[in-house]
Amino acid sequence: MAWLQVQTGLLLTLALQFFVIVAPDTGLPGMVPERPDSVDIVKKESHPVLVRRKRDWLWNTISVTEEREEPIPYKIGQLRSDRKVAVRTFAIEGEGVNQTFIVDNKGNLYVKERLDREKKALYHLTARMYDGNGLLIEDAGEFAIEVNDINDNCPVFQEEYKGSVMERTKDTVVQVKATDADDPNTDNGQVRYTLPNGRTSGLFEINYETGVITSKVSSLDRETKSQYMVVVRAQDMKGRESGCIATTSVAITITDANDNIASFTKRKYEISVPENLKVNEKIAVLELTDLDEDENKQPIFSIPSGNGNVFSSKPSKDNDCILVLKQALDYETQNNYTFTVRVDERLQFSPAENLNVANTTAQVTIKVTDVDEPPVFTRSVYNFSVPEEQMEKTILGTIQARDPDGVRKRIEYSILETGLPFRIDPTTGQLSVMRRLDREVEEQHMFKVKAQEENGGLASFAEIFVTVLDVNDNPPELTANDIFVCENDVRNTVIGILGASDKDDQAASFTFSLALPSSNFSIRDHGNNTAALLVKEGPFNLEDSSDYSVEVRISDGGQPLMSSITKLQIKLCQCDAKRVFSRCKASMQRMGVSVQALLAILLCILTILVIVILIVMRKHYQKDSLASMKNSGEIHEQLVTYDEEGGGEMDTNGYDVSILTSACNDSSLLRHPDRRSHPSMYAMVQKPHHLSQPTACKGDMAAMIDMKKDEADHDRDGFPYDTLHIYGYEGPESLAGSLSSLDSSSSGSNLDYDFLNDWGPRFKALAELYGVDGADYYHQY
């Protein structure tokens, strides 16, 4: 402060002219212009003219403290001038003029409101002085008003802070930051951080200047305590007691590390397992506890004893131990297993926190329970092979299955598929071939065999593969390109290349030769399964009517040796010098008939011959039968039926008279279902009792007719005999005449047909036919 007063006095002494701005009341630094030269003022026509030489002005800054506790407005400085002007006024321009700063006629500078450095720390103003006429005497230039800071703001934490650190580590947790609105270049705005003494003071520490919080010890344990609340204090004035204090709470989370080993919940486990449990299926789950988080649970299970071949272990989704069956169980072989399961873990920190209390081993006892099991095959898949074309009942092998239970039930074997050329013995399981196999038709047979316990018990299945081995049983077949001979072909001209193919799977070595000698052609075997057809003797004439062909014999060289003979047609062509034909006599024909095709053709022909012979023999037999009937003198008649009484010829149907001869077989044309004779109503009413007639099967026509009449009279289920009119003809010269009753008179009959009147109007025509009085008939109705 003294230095500022000395500076002010010096400036007042060095001032040569015009004005000086001071602040004697406040002791604040003033602004003093430096004016080395004088200025002459010349008046012309009452308009003074200010003339001066260039000079340098020196202006200082006015400093004023913010938030002053003084009545408003209060003076902060004064504008002065040594120029003797009777009337003068001062004016200021710039930031905050008239609102924040004002000046009076004496040059006193006032503040109208409280200043806040945090809102505005520096104001730039310009001072001017005028005479009584309002003329500018001097332009004072620019000066600044600087607002000095006081510690009127406390530190502020702008956010809530949360931090984390892994357990059992020394590491950075979080950085906190408090802001202070005061001038950061002064102690008012400089903040320092501390942790108050408390429960966490021994666990965490904070950097005094940066606010970085770190863990102080490596003994933090998440399983003991997973979160801490730490209070951070921020104080300005560089942490001096006079500084303003702010506090905040920081939540520090202790993150998990894999520092606890998993532990079995039990030391011993007893588990019952059925013997039919499938391999790789779960047996049981051994529960574990692990204080670490799920993502840090990494158990490793093992079975140290030899039972590791039968059982295995693996972690579940919850990191428990899953026991898995690795090998099939058999109650009859072993029904009890005891072994130990161990758990280990790759820890981030050793030793484990719970090493002294964890159960890292567990004893497991497996008790196998007996189950009625299906038969067990000695193999799940059976493979057999058999050469093709083998004789029937060839034994392929034996399929065996056993009952794994102690009862040892009898096993029955069967083939599931039907229509196969195989048979299995139901008792022994012996598999055999029922018919010949052909590899060219089906190379491999696949089917399933069922083994079932007796009395429809449990069953199991096995797959059977039978491979048919190839045998050289197919003759070779000729293959040839378009073969033709030209008219001008000379001796040894190659007219075609012959090849062969074989359906058998064996490697063949074909040889070619002529089955019959040819005067025109020959074959040259190349020895590589091909041959050339050559001209033996020429020339040829297209006008010649000869048909050229050769019979080619091919042998395949296999065991047994198979050969074939194929007739190969050769067409004759007219060719140019390069053997390019332009016209041919006939197209090539290649004929070859296999043995199987020949046998089929012969069988068809034989069948047709047998059918023809049978037809001829039947015709001949029928002819002999007709001749014998004529020779026996049998009377031929025709049976005529009428749809209604008195019908004409159009109402008749003809029947063979052989119907009448049925009396020789059953003595009746129409029989009751019980095959007993029942008298007709007609016979019961009118017909007197007749003695039984002799059987008419001795050629006596009269006896047969009497018998038929008697049957008709006593068969009540049949039609009245008179509705059947029998016409007998013995030729034009017959003396017997007609046997029909139509011409017989009713008067001559010993029967009375009056009862027909009682039968109603439906029998009116019949009653009139037999002479019933019409008047009486209608009189009754």
Short mmCIF file of C-alpha atoms in Angstrom, two decimals, residues 22-23 26 28-29 62-64 68 74-78 101 109-111 115 145:
data_model
loop_
_atom_site.label_atom_id
_atom_site.label_comp_id
_atom_site.label_asym_id
_atom_site.label_seq_id
_atom_site.Cartn_x
_atom_site.Cartn_y
_atom_site.Cartn_z
CA VAL A 22 -6.16 10.08 -8.32
CA ALA A 23 -7.88 8.17 -5.58
CA THR A 26 -9.09 4.82 -1.22
CA LEU A 28 -5.92 2.75 -4.92
CA PRO A 29 -3.47 3.33 -7.75
CA ILE A 62 -7.99 1.28 -11.07
CA SER A 63 -8.47 -1.68 -8.75
CA VAL A 64 -11.56 -2.10 -6.67
CA ARG A 68 -17.54 -4.04 -0.65
CA TYR A 74 -19.30 4.82 -3.25
CA LYS A 75 -16.29 6.60 -4.61
CA ILE A 76 -13.46 4.63 -6.13
CA GLY A 77 -11.36 7.50 -7.67
CA GLN A 78 -11.23 11.08 -9.11
CA PHE A 101 -19.94 3.53 -13.00
CA LEU A 109 -15.74 8.23 -10.08
CA TYR A 110 -18.44 6.21 -8.30
CA VAL A 111 -19.75 2.64 -8.30
CA LEU A 115 -19.27 -5.63 -8.08
CA ILE A 145 -11.12 -0.87 -13.71
#
